[in-house]
Coordinates of N, CA, C and O in Angstrom, one line a residue:
P66 N 28.4 146.7 95.0 CA 29.4 146.4 94.5 C 29.1 145.4 93.3 O 28.1 144.6 93.4
D67 N 30.0 145.3 92.1 CA 29.5 144.7 91.0 C 30.0 143.3 91.2 O 31.2 142.9 91.5
D68 N 29.2 142.2 91.2 CA 29.6 140.9 91.5 C 29.9 140.0 90.1 O 29.9 138.9 90.0
T69 N 30.2 140.8 89.0 CA 30.2 140.0 87.8 C 31.7 139.6 87.7 O 32.6 140.3 87.9
I70 N 31.8 138.2 87.3 CA 32.8 137.5 87.0 C 33.4 137.6 85.7 O 34.5 137.8 85.2
A71 N 32.4 137.5 84.8 CA 32.5 137.5 83.3 C 31.3 138.0 82.5 O 30.2 137.8 83.1
R72 N 31.5 138.5 81.2 CA 30.3 138.9 80.5 C 30.6 138.0 79.1 O 31.7 138.0 78.5
L73 N 29.7 137.2 78.9 CA 29.7 136.4 77.6 C 29.0 137.0 76.5 O 27.7 137.3 76.6
D74 N 29.6 137.5 75.4 CA 29.0 138.3 74.4 C 29.1 137.6 73.1 O 28.7 138.3 72.0
A75 N 30.0 136.5 73.0 CA 30.0 135.8 71.6 C 30.3 134.5 71.7 O 30.7 134.1 72.9
M76 N 30.1 133.9 70.6 CA 30.4 132.5 70.4 C 31.6 132.3 69.4 O 31.7 133.2 68.4
V77 N 32.5 131.3 69.6 CA 33.8 131.3 68.8 C 33.7 129.8 68.5 O 33.8 128.8 69.4
S78 N 33.8 129.7 67.2 CA 34.0 128.3 66.6 C 35.6 127.9 66.9 O 36.4 128.6 67.2
K79 N 35.7 126.6 66.6 CA 37.1 126.1 66.8 C 38.1 126.6 65.9 O 39.3 126.5 66.0
D80 N 37.5 127.1 64.5 CA 38.3 127.8 63.9 C 38.5 129.4 63.8 O 39.1 130.0 63.1
G81 N 37.9 129.7 65.1 CA 38.3 131.0 65.4 C 37.3 132.0 64.7 O 37.3 133.3 65.2
E82 N 36.1 131.6 64.2 CA 35.0 132.4 63.6 C 34.1 132.8 64.8 O 33.7 132.1 65.6
M83 N 33.9 134.2 64.9 CA 33.2 134.9 66.0 C 31.8 135.2 65.6 O 31.8 135.9 64.5
V84 N 30.8 134.8 66.4 CA 29.4 135.5 66.1 C 28.9 136.0 67.4 O 28.9 135.3 68.5
P85 N 28.8 137.3 67.5 CA 28.2 138.1 68.5 C 26.9 137.5 69.1 O 25.8 137.3 68.2
L86 N 26.7 137.3 70.3 CA 25.5 136.9 70.8 C 24.5 138.1 70.8 O 24.7 139.2 71.0
D87 N 23.3 137.8 70.6 CA 22.1 138.7 70.5 C 22.1 139.4 71.9 O 21.8 140.9 71.9
K88 N 22.3 139.0 72.9 CA 22.2 139.6 74.3 C 23.6 139.1 75.1 O 23.9 137.8 75.1
T89 N 24.0 139.9 75.8 CA 25.2 139.7 76.8 C 24.8 139.0 77.7 O 23.6 139.2 78.4
I90 N 25.6 137.7 78.4 CA 25.2 136.9 79.4 C 26.2 137.3 80.6 O 27.4 137.3 80.3
D91 N 25.6 137.8 81.5 CA 26.4 138.0 82.7 C 26.6 136.8 83.8 O 25.7 136.4 84.2
V92 N 27.9 136.4 84.0 CA 28.2 135.5 85.0 C 28.6 136.3 86.3 O 29.5 137.0 86.3
T93 N 27.7 136.0 87.2 CA 28.1 136.6 88.5 C 28.2 135.6 89.7 O 28.1 134.5 89.7
S94 N 28.8 136.1 90.7 CA 29.2 135.3 92.0 C 28.0 134.8 92.4 O 28.0 133.6 93.3
K95 N 26.8 135.5 92.3 CA 25.5 135.0 92.9 C 24.6 134.2 92.1 O 23.7 133.7 92.6
K96 N 25.1 134.1 90.8 CA 24.1 133.3 89.8 C 24.9 131.9 89.7 O 26.0 131.8 89.5
A97 N 23.8 130.8 90.0 CA 24.2 129.6 89.9 C 24.7 129.0 88.5 O 24.4 129.7 87.5
V98 N 25.6 128.2 88.4 CA 26.2 127.9 87.2 C 25.0 127.3 86.2 O 25.2 127.8 84.9
K99 N 24.1 126.5 86.7 CA 23.2 126.0 85.8 C 22.4 127.2 85.1 O 21.9 127.1 84.2
V100 N 22.2 128.2 86.0 CA 21.3 129.4 85.5 C 22.0 130.1 84.4 O 21.4 130.4 83.2
W101 N 23.4 130.5 84.5 CA 23.8 131.3 83.4 C 24.4 130.3 82.3 O 24.2 130.9 81.4
L102 N 24.5 129.1 82.4 CA 24.8 127.9 81.3 C 23.3 128.0 80.6 O 23.4 128.0 79.2
K103 N 22.3 128.0 81.0 CA 20.9 128.1 80.5 C 20.7 129.2 79.7 O 20.2 129.1 78.5
E104 N 21.2 130.3 80.3 CA 21.1 131.6 79.5 C 21.8 131.6 78.6 O 21.5 132.2 77.3
L105 N 23.0 131.2 78.6 CA 24.0 131.1 77.4 C 23.4 130.2 76.3 O 23.4 130.7 75.3
E106 N 23.0 129.0 76.8 CA 22.3 128.0 75.7 C 21.1 128.7 74.9 O 21.0 128.6 73.8
D107 N 20.2 129.5 75.7 CA 19.1 130.0 75.0 C 19.7 131.2 74.2 O 19.1 131.5 73.1
G108 N 20.5 131.9 74.6 CA 21.1 133.0 74.1 C 21.8 132.5 72.8 O 21.8 133.2 71.6
M109 N 22.5 131.5 72.6 CA 23.1 131.0 71.5 C 21.9 130.6 70.6 O 21.9 130.7 69.3
H110 N 20.9 129.9 71.1 CA 20.0 129.4 70.2 C 19.3 130.6 69.4 O 19.0 130.5 68.4
T111 N 18.9 131.3 70.4 CA 18.0 132.8 69.8 C 19.1 133.6 68.7 O 18.4 133.8 67.7
T112 N 20.3 133.6 69.0 CA 21.1 134.2 68.0 C 21.3 133.5 66.8 O 21.0 133.9 65.6
L113 N 21.6 132.1 66.8 CA 21.5 131.2 65.5 C 20.1 131.4 64.7 O 20.3 131.4 63.7
A114 N 19.2 131.3 65.6 CA 17.8 131.2 65.0 C 17.7 132.6 64.4 O 17.1 132.5 63.1
K115 N 18.0 133.5 64.7 CA 17.6 135.1 64.1 C 18.6 135.1 62.9 O 18.3 135.7 61.9
L116 N 20.1 134.6 62.9 CA 20.8 134.7 61.9 C 20.4 133.8 60.7 O 20.4 134.3 59.4
L117 N 19.7 132.6 61.1 CA 19.3 131.6 60.1 C 18.1 132.3 59.4 O 17.9 132.3 58.1
H118 N 17.1 132.9 60.1 CA 15.9 133.6 59.7 C 16.4 134.7 58.7 O 15.8 135.0 57.9
G119 N 17.2 135.5 59.3 CA 17.7 136.6 58.3 C 18.3 136.1 57.1 O 18.3 136.8 55.8
A120 N 19.1 135.0 57.0 CA 19.7 134.5 55.7 C 18.6 133.9 55.0 O 18.6 134.2 53.7
V121 N 17.7 133.3 55.4 CA 16.4 132.8 54.8 C 15.7 134.1 54.3 O 15.3 134.2 53.0
S122 N 15.5 135.2 55.1 CA 14.9 136.2 54.5 C 15.5 136.9 53.3 O 14.8 137.5 52.4
E123 N 16.8 137.2 53.5 CA 17.6 137.5 52.2 C 17.4 136.6 51.1 O 17.2 137.6 50.0
D124 N 17.4 135.5 51.1 CA 17.4 134.6 49.9 C 15.7 134.9 49.6 O 15.5 135.0 48.4
A125 N 14.9 135.0 50.4 CA 13.4 135.3 49.9 C 13.2 136.4 49.2 O 12.6 136.6 48.3
S126 N 13.9 137.7 49.6 CA 13.9 138.8 48.9 C 14.7 138.9 47.5 O 14.4 139.4 46.6
S127 N 15.2 137.7 47.3 CA 16.0 137.7 46.0 C 15.3 136.4 45.5 O 16.2 135.7 44.5
S128 N 14.1 136.2 45.5 CA 13.3 135.0 44.9 C 13.7 133.8 45.5 O 14.4 133.0 44.8
L129 N 13.4 133.4 46.8 CA 13.7 132.1 47.2 C 13.0 131.0 46.4 O 11.9 131.0 46.2
L130 N 13.7 130.2 46.2 CA 13.3 128.8 45.3 C 13.2 127.6 46.2 O 13.9 127.4 47.1
S131 N 12.0 126.9 45.8 CA 11.8 125.5 46.6 C 11.6 124.4 45.4 O 11.0 124.7 44.4
A132 N 12.1 123.3 45.9 CA 11.9 122.2 44.7 C 10.5 121.8 44.9 O 10.0 121.4 46.1
S133 N 9.7 121.5 43.9 CA 8.4 121.0 43.9 C 8.6 119.5 43.7 O 9.7 118.9 43.4
D134 N 7.4 118.7 43.6 CA 7.5 117.4 43.5 C 8.0 116.7 42.2 O 8.7 115.8 41.9
D135 N 8.0 117.6 41.2 CA 8.7 117.3 39.7 C 10.0 117.8 39.9 O 10.5 117.6 38.6
G136 N 10.5 118.2 40.8 CA 11.9 118.7 40.8 C 12.4 120.1 40.2 O 13.3 120.6 40.0
K137 N 11.2 120.7 39.9 CA 11.3 122.1 39.1 C 11.4 123.0 40.3 O 10.8 123.0 41.3
A138 N 12.0 124.1 40.1 CA 12.0 125.4 41.2 C 10.8 125.9 41.2 O 10.3 126.3 40.1
T139 N 10.5 126.4 42.4 CA 9.0 127.1 42.4 C 9.5 128.3 43.5 O 10.1 128.1 44.4
D140 N 9.0 129.5 43.1 CA 9.0 130.5 43.8 C 8.3 130.5 45.1 O 7.0 130.2 44.8
V141 N 8.7 130.7 46.2 CA 8.0 130.7 47.5 C 8.0 131.8 48.4 O 7.8 131.8 49.5
T142 N 8.4 133.0 47.6 CA 8.5 134.2 48.5 C 7.2 134.5 49.0 O 7.3 135.4 50.2
S143 N 5.9 134.2 48.6 CA 4.8 134.3 49.3 C 4.4 133.3 50.2 O 3.4 133.2 50.7
M144 N 5.1 132.2 50.3 CA 4.9 131.0 51.2 C 4.7 131.3 52.7 O 5.4 132.1 53.1
V145 N 3.5 131.0 53.2 CA 3.3 131.3 54.7 C 3.8 130.1 55.5 O 3.3 129.0 55.4
L146 N 4.4 130.4 56.4 CA 5.0 129.3 57.5 C 4.3 129.5 58.7 O 4.0 130.4 59.2
P147 N 4.0 128.3 59.5 CA 3.6 128.5 60.7 C 4.4 129.5 61.6 O 5.6 129.7 61.6
D148 N 3.8 130.0 62.8 CA 4.4 131.1 63.5 C 5.9 130.6 64.1 O 6.7 131.6 64.0
D149 N 5.9 129.4 64.6 CA 7.4 129.3 65.1 C 8.2 128.5 64.1 O 9.4 128.3 64.5
T150 N 7.8 128.4 62.9 CA 8.5 128.1 61.7 C 9.6 129.0 61.3 O 9.1 130.0 60.7
I151 N 10.9 128.8 61.4 CA 11.9 129.7 60.8 C 12.2 129.6 59.4 O 12.3 130.5 58.6
A152 N 12.3 128.2 59.1 CA 12.6 128.0 57.6 C 12.1 126.7 57.4 O 11.8 125.5 58.2
R153 N 11.8 126.2 56.1 CA 11.4 124.9 55.6 C 12.4 124.4 54.6 O 12.8 125.1 53.5
L154 N 13.5 123.3 55.1 CA 14.1 122.9 54.2 C 13.6 121.7 53.4 O 13.2 120.8 53.9
D155 N 13.7 121.8 52.0 CA 13.0 120.7 51.2 C 13.9 120.3 49.9 O 13.4 119.6 49.4
A156 N 15.0 120.7 50.0 CA 15.9 120.4 48.9 C 17.5 120.7 49.0 O 17.7 121.4 50.0
M157 N 18.2 120.0 48.4 CA 19.7 119.9 48.4 C 20.0 120.8 47.2 O 19.5 120.5 46.1
V158 N 21.0 121.8 47.2 CA 21.3 122.4 46.1 C 23.0 122.5 45.9 O 23.7 122.7 46.9
S159 N 23.2 122.0 44.6 CA 24.9 121.8 44.6 C 25.5 123.1 44.4 O 24.7 124.0 44.1
K160 N 26.6 123.3 44.4 CA 27.3 124.6 44.1 C 27.0 124.9 42.6 O 27.1 126.2 42.1
D161 N 26.8 123.9 41.7 CA 26.3 124.3 40.4 C 25.1 124.6 40.1 O 24.6 124.8 39.0
G162 N 24.3 124.7 41.2 CA 22.9 124.9 41.1 C 21.8 123.7 40.8 O 20.8 123.9 40.5
E163 N 22.5 122.7 40.9 CA 21.6 121.3 40.5 C 20.8 121.2 41.9 O 21.3 121.2 43.1
M164 N 19.5 121.1 41.7 CA 18.5 120.8 42.7 C 18.1 119.3 43.0 O 17.6 118.7 42.1
V165 N 18.2 118.9 44.0 CA 17.5 117.6 44.5 C 16.6 117.8 45.6 O 17.2 118.1 46.7
P166 N 15.3 117.4 45.4 CA 14.3 117.5 46.3 C 14.7 116.6 47.6 O 15.0 115.2 47.3
L167 N 14.6 117.0 48.7 CA 14.8 116.0 49.8 C 13.3 115.0 49.9 O 12.2 115.5 49.8
D168 N 13.7 113.9 50.4 CA 12.5 112.8 50.4 C 11.6 113.5 51.5 O 10.4 113.0 51.2
K169 N 11.9 114.1 52.5 CA 11.1 114.7 53.5 C 11.6 116.1 53.9 O 12.7 116.4 54.1
T170 N 10.6 116.9 54.2 CA 10.8 118.5 54.5 C 11.1 118.4 55.9 O 10.8 117.7 56.6
I171 N 12.0 119.4 56.2 CA 12.5 119.6 57.4 C 12.0 121.0 57.8 O 12.5 122.0 57.0
D172 N 11.4 121.0 59.0 CA 11.0 122.5 59.3 C 11.9 122.8 60.5 O 12.0 122.2 61.4
V173 N 12.5 124.0 60.4 CA 13.3 124.5 61.6 C 12.4 125.5 62.2 O 11.8 126.3 61.6
T174 N 12.2 125.3 63.6 CA 11.3 126.0 64.2 C 12.2 126.5 65.5 O 13.5 126.3 65.8
S175 N 11.6 127.8 66.0 CA 12.2 128.6 67.1 C 12.5 127.7 68.4 O 13.3 127.9 69.3
K176 N 11.7 126.5 68.5 CA 11.8 125.7 69.6 C 12.8 124.7 69.5 O 13.1 123.8 70.4
K177 N 13.1 124.1 68.1 CA 13.8 123.2 68.1 C 15.3 123.5 68.1 O 15.9 124.3 67.3
A178 N 16.1 122.5 68.8 CA 17.5 122.9 68.9 C 18.1 122.6 67.6 O 17.9 122.0 66.7
V179 N 19.5 123.5 67.5 CA 20.0 123.5 66.1 C 20.5 122.2 65.8 O 20.4 121.6 64.6
K180 N 21.2 121.5 66.7 CA 21.7 120.3 66.6 C 20.7 119.0 66.2 O 20.8 118.2 65.4
V181 N 19.3 119.5 66.7 CA 18.3 118.5 66.2 C 17.9 118.6 64.8 O 17.9 117.6 64.1
W182 N 17.8 120.0 64.3 CA 17.3 120.1 62.9 C 18.3 119.6 62.0 O 18.4 119.3 60.9
L183 N 19.8 120.1 62.5 CA 21.1 119.6 61.7 C 21.0 118.2 61.5 O 21.2 117.7 60.3
K184 N 20.7 117.4 62.5 CA 20.7 115.9 62.3 C 19.6 115.5 61.4 O 19.9 114.6 60.7
E185 N 18.5 116.0 61.6 CA 17.4 115.5 60.8 C 17.7 116.1 59.4 O 17.5 115.2 58.3
L186 N 18.2 117.1 59.0 CA 18.8 117.4 57.7 C 19.7 116.5 57.2 O 19.4 116.0 55.9
E187 N 20.7 116.2 58.0 CA 21.9 115.2 57.5 C 21.2 113.7 57.3 O 21.4 113.3 56.3
D188 N 20.3 113.2 58.2 CA 19.6 111.9 57.9 C 18.8 112.2 56.5 O 18.8 111.0 55.9
G189 N 18.1 113.1 56.5 CA 17.3 113.5 55.3 C 18.2 113.3 54.0 O 17.5 112.8 52.8
M190 N 19.2 114.0 54.0 CA 20.1 114.0 52.9 C 20.7 112.6 52.4 O 20.5 112.1 51.4
H191 N 21.0 111.7 53.6 CA 21.4 110.4 53.5 C 20.4 109.5 52.9 O 20.5 108.8 51.9
T192 N 19.1 109.8 53.3 CA 17.9 108.8 53.0 C 17.7 109.2 51.3 O 17.5 108.2 50.7
T193 N 17.6 110.4 51.2 CA 17.2 110.9 49.8 C 18.4 110.3 48.9 O 18.0 109.9 47.8
L194 N 19.7 110.4 49.2 CA 20.7 110.3 48.1 C 20.7 108.5 48.1 O 20.9 107.8 47.1
A195 N 20.5 108.0 49.2 CA 20.2 106.3 49.3 C 19.3 105.9 48.4 O 19.4 104.9 47.4
K196 N 18.2 106.6 48.5 CA 16.9 106.2 47.5 C 17.3 106.5 46.3 O 16.7 105.6 45.2
L197 N 17.9 107.4 45.8 CA 17.9 107.8 44.5 C 19.1 106.9 43.8 O 19.0 106.4 42.7
L198 N 20.2 106.4 44.6 CA 21.3 105.5 44.3 C 20.5 104.2 43.9 O 20.7 103.6 42.9
H199 N 19.8 103.8 44.9 CA 19.1 102.5 44.8 C 18.3 102.6 43.5 O 18.4 101.6 42.9
G200 N 17.3 103.7 43.2 CA 16.7 103.7 42.1 C 17.4 103.5 40.9 O 17.1 102.9 39.9
A201 N 18.6 104.2 40.8 CA 19.6 104.4 39.7 C 19.9 103.0 39.4 O 20.1 102.5 38.2
V202 N 20.4 102.2 40.6 CA 21.1 100.9 40.3 C 20.1 99.9 39.8 O 20.1 99.1 39.0
S203 N 18.6 99.9 40.5 CA 17.5 99.1 40.1 C 17.2 99.4 38.6 O 17.2 98.5 37.7
E204 N 17.2 100.6 38.2 CA 16.9 101.2 37.0 C 17.8 100.5 35.9 O 17.4 100.1 34.8
D205 N 19.0 100.8 36.3 CA 20.2 100.2 35.3 C 20.4 98.8 35.0 O 20.4 98.2 33.9
A206 N 19.9 98.1 36.3 CA 19.9 96.6 36.3 C 18.7 96.1 35.4 O 18.9 95.1 34.6
S207 N 17.6 97.0 35.5 CA 16.4 96.2 34.7 C 16.5 96.7 33.4 O 15.9 96.2 32.4
S208 N 17.2 97.8 33.0 CA 17.4 98.2 31.6 C 18.2 97.2 30.7 O 18.2 97.2 29.4
S209 N 18.9 96.3 31.4 CA 19.9 95.6 30.7 C 20.9 96.1 29.8 O 20.9 95.9 28.5
L210 N 21.5 97.3 30.1 CA 22.3 98.2 29.2 C 23.5 97.1 29.0 O 23.8 97.2 27.7
L211 N 24.1 96.4 30.0 CA 25.2 95.6 29.5 C 24.7 94.2 30.1 O 24.4 94.2 31.4
S212 N 24.2 93.4 29.2 CA 23.9 92.0 29.8 C 25.0 91.0 29.2 O 25.4 91.0 28.2
A213 N 25.3 90.2 30.3 CA 26.4 89.2 30.1 C 25.8 88.1 29.2 O 24.7 87.5 29.6
S214 N 26.5 87.5 28.1 CA 26.3 86.4 27.4 C 26.6 85.2 28.2 O 27.4 85.3 29.1
D215 N 26.3 84.0 27.8 CA 26.5 82.8 28.2 C 28.2 82.9 28.5 O 28.6 82.1 29.3
D216 N 28.8 83.3 27.5 CA 30.2 83.1 27.5 C 31.1 84.1 28.2 O 32.3 84.2 28.1
G217 N 30.2 85.0 28.9 CA 30.7 86.0 29.9 C 31.2 87.2 29.0 O 31.6 88.3 29.8
K218 N 30.8 87.4 27.9 CA 31.3 88.6 27.3 C 30.0 89.5 27.2 O 28.9 89.1 27.3
A219 N 30.2 90.9 27.3 CA 29.0 91.8 27.2 C 28.4 92.0 25.8 O 29.1 92.0 24.9

């Protein structure tokens, strides 16, 4: 007799977006909750990693660009990543194509949880923008574009 209670074959976002899992997870009456939850977590991680790898590979086939130290785009289609590295995130790109190199490169690995590297990316974006803002404010203050005279007029 089939003791299957449910078959989990997709992830659904709160907005209703559905992503099929790479492998269906069977919930059975004989399988402990911890076991099938772990299978589900691993399945979600594997699916998301493959989707991310596929998206990066698509970009690579159309000349993936990376920001170099001087802020110029560099073709990295021939870049070799370590075995478990899926992607290397090193810049933010605006919808208008403006590229801002991240202060620190983020490696997405097959062993790193999605929420971990997303948090690293978020923190890296904040740090980078904070440093750029601080630099711009310091540069502006030191250049004395507007310096107040003794009477308070610019």
